[in-house]
Amino acid sequence: MDSIFAPKSSSTSTLSSPAFISRFLEASSCRKFSSLTFVGSRPFRYSSYSTTFSMVSNDVSKPKIISGDFGYVLEDVPHFTDYIPGLATCSNPLQDNPAYSVVKQYFVHVDDSVPQKIVAHKDSPRGIHFRRAGPRQKVYFDSDEVHACIVTCGGLCPGLNTVIREIVYSLYHMYGVSRVLGIEGGYRGFYARNTIALTPKVVNDIHKRGGTILGTSRGGHDTSKIVDSIQDRGINQVYIIGGDGTQKGASVIFEEIRRRGLKVVVAGIPKTIDNDIPVIDKSFGFDTAVEEAQRAINAAHVEAESVENGIGLVKLMGRYSGFIAMYATLASRDVDCCLIPESPFYLDGEGGLFEYIEKQLKENGHMVIVIAEGAGQELLSESKQSRNQQDASGNKLLQDVGLWISQRIKDYFSRQKTMAINLKYIDPTYMIRAVPSNASDNVYCTLLAQSAVHGAMAGYTGFTSGLVNGRQTYIPFYRIIEKQNNVVITDRMWARLLSSTNQPSFMSDKDVTEENISGGKKEEGPATQLLDNGDCADGVLGKKEVSSV
């Protein structure tokens, strides 16, 4: 068992040496201490704070936690000083950058952190915090020694090119870094493809295009080969852009790099059009996806209202999370029914979907239905073989619920013979994810990229750059990959949608059980307490997992 705050050869005397204590103080952002004890998990106590020394077992680190008064908990990210002794620092070149000379207090304070929850009661503990992102006064890289690389993995998402561009621009113009490589074709590009030299001139206008200039792929992750390639190329900053599967890969790469004792940063930037990454307020590309979904919904509405008993059916992305469908529905105001993976529904019988469709057609003469791609999967008739199929990233291959439910609706009204319908089915999936990012996402991508570069130069590693309660933060990999973000169907946002569409919930009391809301664990505290893991922005993005249908 080795402390991640010292090299593997460290002994007990080394751990208690003044030099080691000095490095720990710097890594933990503290300025004084009162006592030091090494018992059990070796807590280090200074002033009113307590930090637990994380241990390494089988090359997998435990969380780096700093605790303080009034229930304060900082889930910190790793730093070079945790495992590489005697590193030299230098002044941040931004202090001499004319663009920032007029900015007062530009550098982030060493103790700045951001709370995960912003809604609290008068007696609530301060709770979990994350380290605030931004430039530090001291950096652990000289500009001339930096050799960075950027890789994009997984499916396409609006904003990929913007992130690439802003990483390059930040390294060049903020820190004077001139060597940046683009790894082609995802993770396998580290050992199977060529690289692209990225300069401000090369990436100047790529944000105006969809997709990624580096290419992407799923799978292809071979940790040893990837880290060998990083060493052979002399790369010391790795920026990895991708979803939860990609961030899991980044976490493994970081662990191998730390095991080898390399001075190499691994920084992640979370990407998923489905918005299913936990902790962060939202993922880049999500705003663009919702905006583009409006075009499909508007087309469905025009088609539906132009004919007698018209039905416009739109299938939107959302493998296990219905955020795009929910927000597109709320934004459009033309949708009569929204179906998402988190909310069970049924077709036949009293209170079912078919009855609701018939009622809407009789009252309004047309209707629009939005369905997320992961909704109703348990209702589809599928073979055992198809249920077990996965893509290269390990994601379960879903059946096409849009085509299936279209046919079921047609069959129902054909059997009824009381009403002739005219159904139009629209699937804009690949049109949505291939477009360039909109203004909102462009700004967000810029902040994510700049924050990642600031963190890398300051010696932080093994982190994901993300927005928490409107502030840029550094989040440890394990928090990003521990679960998926889902719509909370007992949250106010889903209630707002039901009020907007006036659709039934398609659920009985037995569907909304304590088990599928809180995983069988009873929530304690006042009746108005937020669900565990909390919401942000007045319940806009729930963070609690809910059983899918």
Coordinates of N, CA and C in Angstrom, one line a residue, residues 24 48 51 62 100 118 141 154 251 259 266 273 289 296 326 339 349 425 465 472 482 493 504:
F24 N 2.8 18.4 0.9 CA 1.4 18.1 1.1 C 0.6 19.4 1.4
S48 N -8.5 23.8 11.4 CA -9.8 23.1 11.6 C -10.1 22.2 10.5
T51 N -7.6 16.2 6.2 CA -7.5 15.6 4.9 C -7.1 14.1 5.0
K62 N -7.9 6.0 -4.2 CA -9.1 6.3 -3.5 C -9.3 7.8 -3.6
Y100 N -4.7 40.4 -20.0 CA -5.2 40.2 -18.6 C -4.6 41.2 -17.6
I118 N -26.7 24.3 -4.0 CA -26.8 25.7 -3.7 C -28.1 26.0 -2.9
F141 N 4.6 23.9 -15.5 CA 5.2 23.7 -16.8 C 5.9 25.0 -17.3
G154 N -15.9 8.7 -29.2 CA -17.4 8.5 -29.1 C -18.1 9.1 -30.3
S251 N -9.7 8.0 -17.1 CA -9.4 7.7 -15.7 C -8.3 6.5 -15.7
R259 N 1.0 5.5 -12.0 CA 1.7 4.3 -11.6 C 3.2 4.4 -12.1
V266 N -3.6 14.4 -17.4 CA -4.7 13.9 -18.2 C -5.9 14.7 -17.8
I273 N -24.4 14.5 -26.0 CA -25.5 15.2 -26.5 C -26.7 14.9 -25.6
A289 N -28.6 20.9 -29.4 CA -29.5 19.8 -29.7 C -30.9 20.1 -29.5
A296 N -37.5 20.0 -36.0 CA -38.2 18.7 -36.3 C -39.6 18.7 -35.7
M326 N -37.4 16.2 -23.1 CA -38.1 17.0 -22.1 C -38.0 18.5 -22.4
L339 N -42.6 11.2 -24.2 CA -42.3 9.9 -23.6 C -40.8 9.8 -23.5
G349 N -55.7 0.0 -23.0 CA -56.5 0.1 -21.8 C -56.7 1.5 -21.3
Y425 N -43.8 10.3 -39.4 CA -42.7 10.0 -38.5 C -41.5 10.7 -38.9
S465 N -13.1 18.9 -16.6 CA -13.5 20.3 -16.5 C -15.0 20.4 -16.7
Q472 N -17.1 27.3 -13.2 CA -16.2 26.3 -13.7 C -15.5 25.6 -12.6
E482 N -19.3 7.6 -12.1 CA -19.9 6.7 -11.1 C -21.3 6.3 -11.5
M493 N -39.4 19.8 -12.5 CA -39.2 20.1 -14.0 C -40.1 19.1 -14.8
P504 N -51.4 12.7 -19.5 CA -51.4 11.9 -18.3 C -50.0 11.4 -18.0

